[in-house]
Amino acid sequence: MQINLKNGIDKLLFGMKQNDVIALYGKPDRNYKDEDNNLILVYNAQKMRLTFYQDEGLKLGYIVASDPNLQLFGNSIIGKPITEAKNELATKGITKFTQEDFDTFENYFNEDNWFILQTEFDEVVKFEIGAIINDKDEFDFRF
């Protein structure tokens, strides 16, 4: 599955509705509402958790993925040492990260592309990506 920065992952585009996603991947393995009443769909086979924002008409706005086949710029990302992942991203001009540590995990957040590389034991274990917020302070949905 290819990560498409600022757009989504694989066939998923930010702004899709639940029915659009179900048409692509079928019925989710699990669905629930979070504390903000956002709809969450979980797809075990794709190792993805999708968040549909209540305040945005239940449009897809955030994806958390941990599939080992996940690729960014044609390179695998999950299971890669963080230094290697950051070096590869630097060749594409992505060098700014805000780091946050908690327990054995670290998050490396890139605001320009609104993604997080989550690591444990210095290895990327999860990739999170959200819809970009434009200059008007609105989500820049792609669907």
PDB file of C-alpha atoms in Angstrom:
ATOM      1  CA  MET A   1       0.000   0.000   0.000  1.00  0.00           C
ATOM      2  CA  GLN A   2       1.365   3.365  -1.053  1.00  0.00           C
ATOM      3  CA  ILE A   3       1.220   6.398   1.239  1.00  0.00           C
ATOM      4  CA  ASN A   4       0.126   9.463  -0.711  1.00  0.00           C
ATOM      5  CA  LEU A   5       1.204  12.417   1.398  1.00  0.00           C
ATOM      6  CA  LYS A   6      -1.520  15.050   1.867  1.00  0.00           C
ATOM      7  CA  ASN A   7      -4.054  12.744   0.145  1.00  0.00           C
ATOM      8  CA  GLY A   8      -4.356   9.411   2.000  1.00  0.00           C
ATOM      9  CA  ILE A   9      -3.160   5.819   1.747  1.00  0.00           C
ATOM     10  CA  ASP A  10      -3.683   3.343  -1.075  1.00  0.00           C
ATOM     11  CA  LYS A  11      -7.118   4.010  -2.609  1.00  0.00           C
ATOM     12  CA  LEU A  12      -8.251   6.038   0.404  1.00  0.00           C
ATOM     13  CA  LEU A  13      -8.596   9.780  -0.059  1.00  0.00           C
ATOM     14  CA  PHE A  14      -9.272  12.269   2.703  1.00  0.00           C
ATOM     15  CA  GLY A  15     -12.870  13.420   2.456  1.00  0.00           C
ATOM     16  CA  MET A  16     -14.355  10.016   1.584  1.00  0.00           C
ATOM     17  CA  LYS A  17     -17.473   8.926   3.434  1.00  0.00           C
ATOM     18  CA  GLN A  18     -18.005   5.580   5.131  1.00  0.00           C
ATOM     19  CA  ASN A  19     -19.869   4.128   2.125  1.00  0.00           C
ATOM     20  CA  ASP A  20     -16.990   5.082  -0.224  1.00  0.00           C
ATOM     21  CA  VAL A  21     -14.545   3.168   1.958  1.00  0.00           C
ATOM     22  CA  ILE A  22     -16.833   0.148   2.305  1.00  0.00           C
ATOM     23  CA  ALA A  23     -17.141   0.044  -1.492  1.00  0.00           C
ATOM     24  CA  LEU A  24     -13.338  -0.286  -1.655  1.00  0.00           C
ATOM     25  CA  TYR A  25     -12.527  -2.547   1.306  1.00  0.00           C
ATOM     26  CA  GLY A  26     -15.813  -4.129   2.311  1.00  0.00           C
ATOM     27  CA  LYS A  27     -17.360  -4.185   5.745  1.00  0.00           C
ATOM     28  CA  PRO A  28     -14.934  -3.172   8.499  1.00  0.00           C
ATOM     29  CA  ASP A  29     -13.856  -5.683  11.132  1.00  0.00           C
ATOM     30  CA  ARG A  30     -14.875  -3.234  13.811  1.00  0.00           C
ATOM     31  CA  ASN A  31     -16.513   0.171  14.071  1.00  0.00           C
ATOM     32  CA  TYR A  32     -17.111   2.438  17.031  1.00  0.00           C
ATOM     33  CA  LYS A  33     -17.352   6.074  18.084  1.00  0.00           C
ATOM     34  CA  ASP A  34     -14.575   7.812  19.983  1.00  0.00           C
ATOM     35  CA  GLU A  35     -14.942  10.350  22.824  1.00  0.00           C
ATOM     36  CA  ASP A  36     -15.570  13.141  20.268  1.00  0.00           C
ATOM     37  CA  ASN A  37     -18.305  11.118  18.543  1.00  0.00           C
ATOM     38  CA  ASN A  38     -16.092  10.551  15.494  1.00  0.00           C
ATOM     39  CA  LEU A  39     -16.696   7.315  13.604  1.00  0.00           C
ATOM     40  CA  ILE A  40     -13.805   4.841  13.643  1.00  0.00           C
ATOM     41  CA  LEU A  41     -13.563   1.947  11.162  1.00  0.00           C
ATOM     42  CA  VAL A  42     -10.981  -0.798  11.694  1.00  0.00           C
ATOM     43  CA  TYR A  43      -9.700  -3.053   8.914  1.00  0.00           C
ATOM     44  CA  ASN A  44      -7.605  -5.906  10.301  1.00  0.00           C
ATOM     45  CA  ALA A  45      -6.290  -7.251   6.974  1.00  0.00           C
ATOM     46  CA  GLN A  46      -5.008  -3.796   5.978  1.00  0.00           C
ATOM     47  CA  LYS A  47      -3.935  -3.029   9.554  1.00  0.00           C
ATOM     48  CA  MET A  48      -5.647   0.364   9.354  1.00  0.00           C
ATOM     49  CA  ARG A  49      -7.804   2.471  11.642  1.00  0.00           C
ATOM     50  CA  LEU A  50      -9.805   5.186   9.866  1.00  0.00           C
ATOM     51  CA  THR A  51     -11.313   8.228  11.567  1.00  0.00           C
ATOM     52  CA  PHE A  52     -14.326  10.018  10.094  1.00  0.00           C
ATOM     53  CA  TYR A  53     -14.746  13.415  11.742  1.00  0.00           C
ATOM     54  CA  GLN A  54     -18.194  14.164  13.174  1.00  0.00           C
ATOM     55  CA  ASP A  55     -17.664  17.931  12.839  1.00  0.00           C
ATOM     56  CA  GLU A  56     -16.874  17.523   9.117  1.00  0.00           C
ATOM     57  CA  GLY A  57     -19.956  15.553   8.085  1.00  0.00           C
ATOM     58  CA  LEU A  58     -18.281  12.198   8.860  1.00  0.00           C
ATOM     59  CA  LYS A  59     -15.576  12.609   6.221  1.00  0.00           C
ATOM     60  CA  LEU A  60     -12.362  10.589   6.390  1.00  0.00           C
ATOM     61  CA  GLY A  61      -9.774  12.791   8.047  1.00  0.00           C
ATOM     62  CA  TYR A  62      -7.197  10.549   9.731  1.00  0.00           C
ATOM     63  CA  ILE A  63      -5.580   7.169   9.073  1.00  0.00           C
ATOM     64  CA  VAL A  64      -3.416   5.054  11.373  1.00  0.00           C
ATOM     65  CA  ALA A  65      -1.647   2.153   9.641  1.00  0.00           C
ATOM     66  CA  SER A  66       0.861  -0.531  10.579  1.00  0.00           C
ATOM     67  CA  ASP A  67       0.845  -2.864   7.574  1.00  0.00           C
ATOM     68  CA  PRO A  68       4.410  -4.072   6.899  1.00  0.00           C
ATOM     69  CA  ASN A  69       3.772  -3.549   3.158  1.00  0.00           C
ATOM     70  CA  LEU A  70       3.149   0.169   3.653  1.00  0.00           C
ATOM     71  CA  GLN A  71       5.406   2.234   1.390  1.00  0.00           C
ATOM     72  CA  LEU A  72       6.408   5.874   1.303  1.00  0.00           C
ATOM     73  CA  PHE A  73       8.145   7.077  -1.876  1.00  0.00           C
ATOM     74  CA  GLY A  74       8.466   3.426  -2.923  1.00  0.00           C
ATOM     75  CA  ASN A  75      10.288   2.393   0.268  1.00  0.00           C
ATOM     76  CA  SER A  76       8.942   0.223   3.067  1.00  0.00           C
ATOM     77  CA  ILE A  77       8.474   2.202   6.254  1.00  0.00           C
ATOM     78  CA  ILE A  78       7.159  -0.192   8.919  1.00  0.00           C
ATOM     79  CA  GLY A  79       9.929  -2.099  10.683  1.00  0.00           C
ATOM     80  CA  LYS A  80      12.618   0.306   9.477  1.00  0.00           C
ATOM     81  CA  PRO A  81      15.054   1.925  11.937  1.00  0.00           C
ATOM     82  CA  ILE A  82      13.974   5.542  12.482  1.00  0.00           C
ATOM     83  CA  THR A  83      17.378   6.936  11.482  1.00  0.00           C
ATOM     84  CA  GLU A  84      17.159   5.121   8.144  1.00  0.00           C
ATOM     85  CA  ALA A  85      13.557   6.264   7.595  1.00  0.00           C
ATOM     86  CA  LYS A  86      14.466   9.880   8.356  1.00  0.00           C
ATOM     87  CA  ASN A  87      17.506   9.700   6.056  1.00  0.00           C
ATOM     88  CA  GLU A  88      15.318   8.428   3.189  1.00  0.00           C
ATOM     89  CA  LEU A  89      12.768  11.193   3.830  1.00  0.00           C
ATOM     90  CA  ALA A  90      15.545  13.799   3.856  1.00  0.00           C
ATOM     91  CA  THR A  91      16.343  12.891   0.239  1.00  0.00           C
ATOM     92  CA  LYS A  92      12.774  14.027  -0.570  1.00  0.00           C
ATOM     93  CA  GLY A  93      13.156  17.289   1.364  1.00  0.00           C
ATOM     94  CA  ILE A  94      11.305  16.131   4.481  1.00  0.00           C
ATOM     95  CA  THR A  95      13.572  17.014   7.379  1.00  0.00           C
ATOM     96  CA  LYS A  96      11.485  18.833  10.018  1.00  0.00           C
ATOM     97  CA  PHE A  97      10.185  16.638  12.820  1.00  0.00           C
ATOM     98  CA  THR A  98       8.884  17.376  16.274  1.00  0.00           C
ATOM     99  CA  GLN A  99       9.732  14.506  18.607  1.00  0.00           C
ATOM    100  CA  GLU A 100       7.597  13.429  21.546  1.00  0.00           C
ATOM    101  CA  ASP A 101       8.596  10.599  23.865  1.00  0.00           C
ATOM    102  CA  PHE A 102       6.383   8.467  26.065  1.00  0.00           C
ATOM    103  CA  ASP A 103       7.184   5.122  27.674  1.00  0.00           C
ATOM    104  CA  THR A 104       9.044   3.063  25.051  1.00  0.00           C
ATOM    105  CA  PHE A 105       7.459   4.967  22.150  1.00  0.00           C
ATOM    106  CA  GLU A 106       8.550   8.063  20.272  1.00  0.00           C
ATOM    107  CA  ASN A 107       6.468  10.067  17.819  1.00  0.00           C
ATOM    108  CA  TYR A 108       8.140  11.994  14.994  1.00  0.00           C
ATOM    109  CA  PHE A 109       5.620  14.528  13.689  1.00  0.00           C
ATOM    110  CA  ASN A 110       6.043  16.306  10.339  1.00  0.00           C
ATOM    111  CA  GLU A 111       3.608  19.222  10.293  1.00  0.00           C
ATOM    112  CA  ASP A 112       4.118  20.158   6.616  1.00  0.00           C
ATOM    113  CA  ASN A 113       2.705  16.801   5.501  1.00  0.00           C
ATOM    114  CA  TRP A 114       0.714  16.104   8.685  1.00  0.00           C
ATOM    115  CA  PHE A 115       2.099  12.665   9.461  1.00  0.00           C
ATOM    116  CA  ILE A 116       3.608  10.857  12.426  1.00  0.00           C
ATOM    117  CA  LEU A 117       6.166   8.092  12.422  1.00  0.00           C
ATOM    118  CA  GLN A 118       5.665   6.201  15.670  1.00  0.00           C
ATOM    119  CA  THR A 119       8.610   4.154  16.862  1.00  0.00           C
ATOM    120  CA  GLU A 120       9.276   1.655  19.568  1.00  0.00           C
ATOM    121  CA  PHE A 121      12.827   0.552  20.313  1.00  0.00           C
ATOM    122  CA  ASP A 122      14.017   2.903  17.499  1.00  0.00           C
ATOM    123  CA  GLU A 123      11.975   1.058  14.857  1.00  0.00           C
ATOM    124  CA  VAL A 124       8.953   2.465  12.990  1.00  0.00           C
ATOM    125  CA  VAL A 125       5.893   0.523  14.148  1.00  0.00           C
ATOM    126  CA  LYS A 126       3.046   2.801  13.035  1.00  0.00           C
ATOM    127  CA  PHE A 127       2.343   5.509  10.461  1.00  0.00           C
ATOM    128  CA  GLU A 128      -0.345   8.115  11.080  1.00  0.00           C
ATOM    129  CA  ILE A 129      -1.513  10.638   8.504  1.00  0.00           C
ATOM    130  CA  GLY A 130      -4.163  13.313   8.635  1.00  0.00           C
ATOM    131  CA  ALA A 131      -5.885  15.588   6.185  1.00  0.00           C
ATOM    132  CA  ILE A 132      -4.044  18.865   5.664  1.00  0.00           C
ATOM    133  CA  ILE A 133      -5.497  22.065   7.105  1.00  0.00           C
ATOM    134  CA  ASN A 134      -5.322  24.892   4.548  1.00  0.00           C
ATOM    135  CA  ASP A 135      -4.665  28.627   4.966  1.00  0.00           C
ATOM    136  CA  LYS A 136      -8.360  29.222   5.711  1.00  0.00           C
ATOM    137  CA  ASP A 137      -8.063  26.854   8.720  1.00  0.00           C
ATOM    138  CA  GLU A 138     -10.260  24.285   6.945  1.00  0.00           C
ATOM    139  CA  PHE A 139      -9.549  20.674   6.017  1.00  0.00           C
ATOM    140  CA  ASP A 140      -8.224  20.273   2.483  1.00  0.00           C
ATOM    141  CA  PHE A 141     -10.205  17.165   1.579  1.00  0.00           C
ATOM    142  CA  ARG A 142      -9.148  15.386  -1.628  1.00  0.00           C
ATOM    143  CA  PHE A 143     -12.395  13.540  -2.390  1.00  0.00           C
TER     144      PHE A 143
END
